[in-house]
Short mmCIF file of C-alpha atoms and ligand atoms in Angstrom, two decimals:
data_model
loop_
_atom_site.label_atom_id
_atom_site.label_comp_id
_atom_site.label_asym_id
_atom_site.label_seq_id
_atom_site.Cartn_x
_atom_site.Cartn_y
_atom_site.Cartn_z
CA PRO O 1436 -9.21 -10.65 18.74
CA LEU O 1437 -10.00 -7.27 17.21
CA PHE O 1438 -12.21 -8.74 14.47
CA HIS O 1439 -14.28 -11.77 13.81
CA ARG O 1440 -13.21 -12.11 10.18
CA LEU O 1441 -10.44 -10.04 8.65
CA LEU O 1442 -9.55 -10.35 4.96
CA LEU O 1443 -6.00 -10.08 3.65
CA THR O 1444 -5.75 -9.87 -0.14
CA GLY O 1445 -2.46 -10.42 -1.93
CA ALA O 1446 -1.53 -12.83 0.85
CA GLN O 1447 1.08 -14.47 -1.37
CA GLY O 1448 2.65 -11.15 -2.34
CA ARG O 1449 5.83 -9.83 -0.77
CA LEU O 1450 4.18 -7.65 1.88
CA GLY O 1451 1.10 -9.87 2.11
CA GLY O 1452 3.48 -12.62 3.16
CA VAL O 1453 5.02 -10.37 5.79
CA LEU O 1454 1.64 -9.35 7.19
CA ARG O 1455 -0.06 -12.73 7.08
CA PRO O 1456 1.43 -14.27 10.25
CA ARG O 1457 1.26 -10.91 12.02
CA LEU O 1458 -2.43 -10.35 11.32
CA ARG O 1459 -3.45 -13.81 12.47
CA ASP O 1460 -3.88 -12.86 16.12
CA TRP O 1461 -6.04 -9.89 15.29
CA ALA O 1462 -9.03 -11.94 14.12
CA THR O 1463 -10.87 -15.12 14.99
CA VAL O 1464 -10.63 -15.96 11.31
CA LEU O 1465 -8.06 -14.48 8.95
CA ARG O 1466 -9.32 -14.96 5.42
CA VAL O 1467 -6.29 -15.08 3.17
CA SER O 1468 -6.57 -14.66 -0.54
CA ASP O 1469 -4.44 -14.51 -3.64
CA ARG O 1470 -4.84 -15.59 -7.23
CA VAL O 1471 -1.90 -17.97 -6.87
CA PRO O 1472 -1.83 -20.88 -4.41
CA LEU O 1473 -0.70 -20.04 -0.90
CA SER O 1474 2.49 -21.34 0.54
CA PRO O 1475 2.61 -22.18 3.35
CA ALA O 1476 -0.93 -23.54 3.15
CA VAL O 1477 -3.52 -22.46 5.67
CA HIS O 1478 -2.65 -22.30 9.30
CA GLU O 1479 -5.15 -22.76 12.13
CA GLY O 1480 -7.32 -19.65 12.33
CA GLU O 1481 -6.98 -18.97 8.60
CA GLU O 1482 -9.26 -19.73 5.69
CA ASP O 1483 -8.03 -19.65 2.12
CA LEU O 1484 -10.21 -18.22 -0.61
CA PRO O 1485 -8.32 -17.99 -3.90
CA CYS O 1486 -9.58 -15.13 -6.03
CA ASP O 1487 -8.71 -13.15 -9.12
CA LEU O 1488 -9.55 -9.53 -8.31
CA ALA O 1489 -10.77 -8.98 -11.86
CA ASP O 1490 -13.52 -11.59 -11.37
CA ARG O 1491 -16.47 -9.63 -10.00
CA ALA O 1492 -18.49 -12.59 -8.79
CA ALA O 1493 -15.46 -14.11 -7.07
CA VAL O 1494 -14.67 -10.84 -5.29
CA LEU O 1495 -18.29 -10.58 -4.14
CA ALA O 1496 -17.99 -14.03 -2.56
CA LEU O 1497 -14.60 -13.16 -1.12
CA MET O 1498 -15.99 -10.20 0.80
CA GLU O 1499 -18.97 -11.96 2.33
CA GLY O 1500 -18.90 -12.00 6.13
CA VAL O 1501 -15.81 -9.83 6.36
CA ASP O 1502 -15.46 -7.10 9.01
CA ALA O 1503 -12.48 -5.28 7.50
CA VAL O 1504 -10.01 -5.67 4.65
CA VAL O 1505 -6.28 -5.22 4.30
CA HIS O 1506 -6.01 -4.86 0.54
CA MET O 1507 -2.49 -5.74 -0.50
CA GLY O 1508 -3.63 -7.46 -3.70
CA GLY O 1509 -2.97 -6.21 -7.19
CA ILE O 1510 0.11 -5.41 -9.25
CA SER O 1511 2.85 -3.69 -7.27
CA ARG O 1512 5.11 -2.39 -10.02
CA GLU O 1513 5.03 -0.80 -13.46
CA ASP O 1514 3.51 -3.16 -15.99
CA ARG O 1515 1.50 -3.39 -19.18
CA PHE O 1516 -1.62 -1.23 -19.07
CA ASP O 1517 -3.95 -4.18 -19.61
CA ALA O 1518 -2.51 -6.06 -16.65
CA ILE O 1519 -2.74 -3.00 -14.41
CA LEU O 1520 -6.25 -2.31 -15.67
CA GLN O 1521 -7.50 -5.73 -14.60
CA SER O 1522 -5.81 -5.98 -11.19
CA ASN O 1523 -5.65 -2.42 -9.95
CA ILE O 1524 -8.58 -0.68 -11.60
CA VAL O 1525 -11.24 -3.31 -12.28
CA GLY O 1526 -10.01 -5.19 -9.18
CA VAL O 1527 -10.34 -2.22 -6.85
CA PHE O 1528 -13.78 -1.39 -8.24
CA ASN O 1529 -14.87 -4.98 -7.63
CA LEU O 1530 -13.57 -4.80 -4.08
CA TYR O 1531 -15.47 -1.61 -3.21
CA GLU O 1532 -18.65 -2.75 -4.87
CA ALA O 1533 -18.47 -5.95 -2.84
CA ALA O 1534 -17.76 -3.92 0.32
CA ARG O 1535 -20.86 -1.84 -0.36
CA LYS O 1536 -23.06 -4.87 -1.02
CA HIS O 1537 -21.90 -6.72 2.08
CA GLY O 1538 -21.70 -3.70 4.41
CA VAL O 1539 -17.93 -3.99 5.00
CA ARG O 1540 -17.02 -0.87 6.98
CA ARG O 1541 -13.29 -0.36 6.59
CA VAL O 1542 -10.49 -0.97 4.10
CA VAL O 1543 -6.77 -0.45 4.46
CA PHE O 1544 -5.65 0.17 0.90
CA ALA O 1545 -2.05 -0.38 -0.12
CA SER O 1546 -1.39 2.72 -2.18
CA SER O 1547 2.12 3.71 -3.14
CA ASN O 1548 4.62 6.54 -3.03
CA HIS O 1549 4.50 6.32 -6.83
CA VAL O 1550 1.33 8.43 -6.87
CA THR O 1551 3.67 11.35 -6.20
CA GLY O 1552 6.83 9.97 -7.80
CA PHE O 1553 7.40 12.99 -10.04
CA TYR O 1554 8.09 15.35 -7.15
CA ARG O 1555 11.78 15.99 -6.77
CA GLN O 1556 13.85 14.47 -4.03
CA ASP O 1557 14.65 17.96 -2.71
CA GLU O 1558 10.95 18.68 -2.10
CA THR O 1559 8.95 17.77 0.98
CA ILE O 1560 5.29 17.16 0.33
CA ARG O 1561 2.21 16.46 2.37
CA PRO O 1562 -0.30 13.75 1.50
CA ASP O 1563 -2.70 16.39 0.18
CA ALA O 1564 -0.23 17.73 -2.42
CA ALA O 1565 -1.43 17.38 -6.00
CA ARG O 1566 -0.56 13.93 -7.28
CA ARG O 1567 2.17 13.42 -9.84
CA PRO O 1568 2.17 9.71 -10.64
CA ASP O 1569 5.35 8.36 -12.18
CA GLY O 1570 3.79 5.63 -14.32
CA LEU O 1571 0.66 3.68 -15.08
CA TYR O 1572 1.08 1.81 -11.81
CA GLY O 1573 1.05 5.15 -9.95
CA VAL O 1574 -1.99 6.24 -11.97
CA SER O 1575 -3.79 3.05 -10.94
CA LYS O 1576 -3.08 3.80 -7.28
CA CYS O 1577 -4.48 7.33 -7.80
CA PHE O 1578 -7.63 5.63 -9.06
CA GLY O 1579 -7.84 3.51 -5.90
CA GLU O 1580 -7.41 6.58 -3.72
CA ASP O 1581 -10.18 8.41 -5.60
CA LEU O 1582 -12.51 5.44 -5.77
CA SER O 1583 -12.19 4.91 -2.03
CA ARG O 1584 -12.85 8.62 -1.46
CA TYR O 1585 -16.07 8.28 -3.44
CA TYR O 1586 -17.13 5.15 -1.54
CA PHE O 1587 -16.59 7.03 1.71
CA ASP O 1588 -18.44 10.19 0.72
CA ARG O 1589 -21.32 8.30 -0.82
CA PHE O 1590 -21.55 5.11 1.23
CA GLY O 1591 -19.56 5.79 4.40
CA ILE O 1592 -17.03 2.98 3.83
CA GLU O 1593 -13.87 4.10 5.60
CA THR O 1594 -10.47 3.74 3.94
CA VAL O 1595 -6.95 4.48 5.00
CA CYS O 1596 -4.77 4.78 1.89
CA LEU O 1597 -1.21 3.91 2.82
CA ARG O 1598 1.27 5.30 0.33
CA ILE O 1599 3.88 2.76 1.17
CA GLY O 1600 7.47 3.86 0.65
CA ALA O 1601 9.79 0.85 0.34
CA SER O 1602 9.19 -1.93 2.83
CA PHE O 1603 11.99 -4.47 2.80
CA PRO O 1604 13.96 -6.15 5.59
CA GLU O 1605 16.88 -3.80 5.02
CA VAL O 1606 17.81 -0.59 3.21
CA ARG O 1607 18.93 -1.65 -0.27
CA ASP O 1608 19.88 1.61 -1.97
CA ARG O 1609 20.37 5.30 -1.27
CA ARG O 1610 16.82 6.22 -2.18
CA MET O 1611 15.58 3.88 0.51
CA LEU O 1612 17.28 5.96 3.18
CA ALA O 1613 14.28 8.28 2.64
CA THR O 1614 11.59 5.74 1.72
CA TYR O 1615 12.33 2.87 4.12
CA LEU O 1616 9.40 1.41 6.06
CA SER O 1617 10.41 -1.43 8.35
CA HIS O 1618 8.19 -4.49 8.45
CA ASP O 1619 7.43 -3.80 12.11
CA ASP O 1620 6.41 -0.22 11.38
CA LEU O 1621 4.28 -1.44 8.46
CA THR O 1622 2.53 -3.84 10.81
CA GLN O 1623 1.89 -1.11 13.37
CA LEU O 1624 0.62 1.23 10.72
CA VAL O 1625 -1.84 -1.37 9.42
CA ARG O 1626 -2.95 -2.05 12.98
CA CYS O 1627 -3.54 1.66 13.66
CA ALA O 1628 -5.38 2.03 10.34
CA LEU O 1629 -7.66 -0.88 11.26
CA THR O 1630 -8.34 0.10 14.85
CA ALA O 1631 -8.31 3.91 15.14
CA PRO O 1632 -11.87 4.77 16.16
CA ARG O 1633 -12.68 7.00 13.21
CA VAL O 1634 -10.55 7.33 10.11
CA GLY O 1635 -13.04 8.55 7.53
CA HIS O 1636 -11.06 8.63 4.33
CA CYS O 1637 -7.41 9.49 4.70
CA VAL O 1638 -4.18 9.27 2.78
CA ILE O 1639 -0.85 8.93 4.51
CA TYR O 1640 2.67 7.90 3.64
CA GLY O 1641 3.94 4.62 4.99
CA VAL O 1642 7.44 5.45 6.12
CA SER O 1643 9.57 4.77 9.18
CA GLY O 1644 11.06 7.52 11.31
CA ASN O 1645 13.89 8.13 8.84
CA LYS O 1646 16.10 11.15 9.43
CA HIS O 1647 15.74 12.54 5.91
CA VAL O 1648 12.29 12.07 4.43
CA TRP O 1649 10.44 13.63 1.51
CA TRP O 1650 7.02 13.40 3.11
CA ASP O 1651 5.48 15.46 5.87
CA ASN O 1652 3.24 12.89 7.47
CA ARG O 1653 1.77 14.94 10.30
CA GLN O 1654 -1.69 14.41 8.83
CA ALA O 1655 -1.31 10.80 10.01
CA ALA O 1656 -1.18 11.73 13.68
CA HIS O 1657 -4.84 10.96 14.30
CA LEU O 1658 -4.18 7.31 13.52
CA GLY O 1659 -1.93 7.13 16.57
CA PHE O 1660 0.96 5.67 14.58
CA VAL O 1661 4.43 6.36 15.93
CA ALA O 1662 7.32 4.88 13.93
CA LYS O 1663 9.81 2.88 15.95
CA ASP O 1664 12.44 2.26 13.29
CA SER O 1665 14.67 4.36 11.06
CA SER O 1666 16.98 3.85 8.11
CA GLU O 1667 19.68 5.92 9.80
CA PRO O 1668 21.60 3.06 11.47
CA MET O 1669 22.02 1.51 7.98
CA ARG O 1670 23.27 4.73 6.34
CA ALA O 1671 27.02 4.35 6.89
CA THR O 1672 27.23 0.81 5.49
CA LEU O 1673 24.95 1.66 2.59
CA GLU O 1674 26.90 4.75 1.61
CA ALA O 1675 30.20 2.90 1.89
CA ASN O 1676 28.96 0.15 -0.42
CA THR O 1677 27.12 2.08 -3.11
CA PRO O 1678 28.44 4.63 -5.63
CA GLU O 1679 27.40 8.30 -5.47
CA PRO O 1680 24.42 8.70 -7.80
CA ASP O 1681 24.80 10.65 -11.05
CA PRO O 1682 22.96 13.92 -10.31
CA GLN O 1683 21.63 13.97 -13.92
CA ASP O 1684 19.98 10.57 -13.54
CA PRO O 1685 16.19 10.97 -13.32
CA ALA O 1686 16.19 8.10 -10.81
CA ALA O 1687 18.26 10.29 -8.51
CA ILE O 1688 16.27 13.47 -9.18
CA TYR O 1689 12.72 12.29 -8.62
CA GLN O 1690 11.15 10.69 -5.59
CA GLY O 1691 9.90 7.75 -7.63
CA GLY O 1692 13.50 6.68 -8.35
CA GLY O 1693 13.86 4.12 -11.15
CA PHE O 1694 10.09 3.97 -11.65
CA VAL O 1695 10.14 7.35 -13.42
CA VAL O 1696 11.93 5.85 -16.43
CA MET O 1697 10.10 2.53 -16.67
CA GLY O 1698 7.73 1.59 -19.47
CA PRO O 1699 5.53 2.03 -21.26
CA PHE O 1700 5.46 -1.67 -22.03
CA ASP O 1701 3.97 -3.08 -25.21
CA ASP O 1702 1.20 -5.60 -24.99
C1 15L A 1295 6.32 0.23 -4.85
O1 15L A 1295 5.21 0.72 -5.04
C2 15L A 1295 6.60 -1.22 -5.07
O2 15L A 1295 5.46 -2.00 -4.84
C3 15L A 1295 7.73 -1.73 -4.23
O3 15L A 1295 8.12 -3.00 -4.68
C4 15L A 1295 8.93 -0.78 -4.22
O4 15L A 1295 9.55 -0.83 -5.43
C5 15L A 1295 8.48 0.61 -3.84
O5 15L A 1295 7.36 1.04 -4.55
C6 15L A 1295 9.56 1.68 -3.99
O6 15L A 1295 9.23 2.81 -4.33
O7 15L A 1295 10.72 1.39 -3.74
#
């Protein structure tokens, strides 16, 4: 195995659930964590440590003895500010503080394309373009990117921030022709982010080799990731089955799609 103990947070989440069986072979022990009970329950080679990311003491215990972290935990959509605050801001701070205290050397951080959701769909941007978050969720991911930058510059903890596009088994709408990241490519990307010899702090988009993309990901080359999949084979069926978007619809104008018109939600 690549690691003695690897931690997967958000193991019961949608992508945590995809990654969980795929990460198992990479470590002697895969520590799986979520705030809700895991189903299926632990498999051989796994240990389950339930944890609410907002609970500082619990996160400190969660990180003990861990070699590296795949941080998929937290809220993955637009939500009430107070919910986002606890999971994605307090939670990420707790994670990095625990990494510092326990000497954890590397984190793969699930960021999101929504940190740049207010760029237009006719623009192509690089990961170092100024951020334009499309909601409080996107703002919280900006915080995670900046916090991890600080923990690298100050404490040398390496992080790869993956601005995941849309990772589902299949392309579900026209926007996903650009944002699609297959589950296999996601897995490879996480593997490269965990194992590339030196990553420092970097930010890259998590996207398959789609024909039309909005993101110039050449800055990711040093990770050694080469996408194997593409949305293109699904284009014809998708276009035949979905109406042409209204060009005035903000969801069709901006890269963040429907996220750009969500919220704010009342408490
Ligand atoms: C995200 O950040 C969400 O977590 C995911 O569920 C998708 O909605 C994705 O963005 C997207 O942009 O489609």
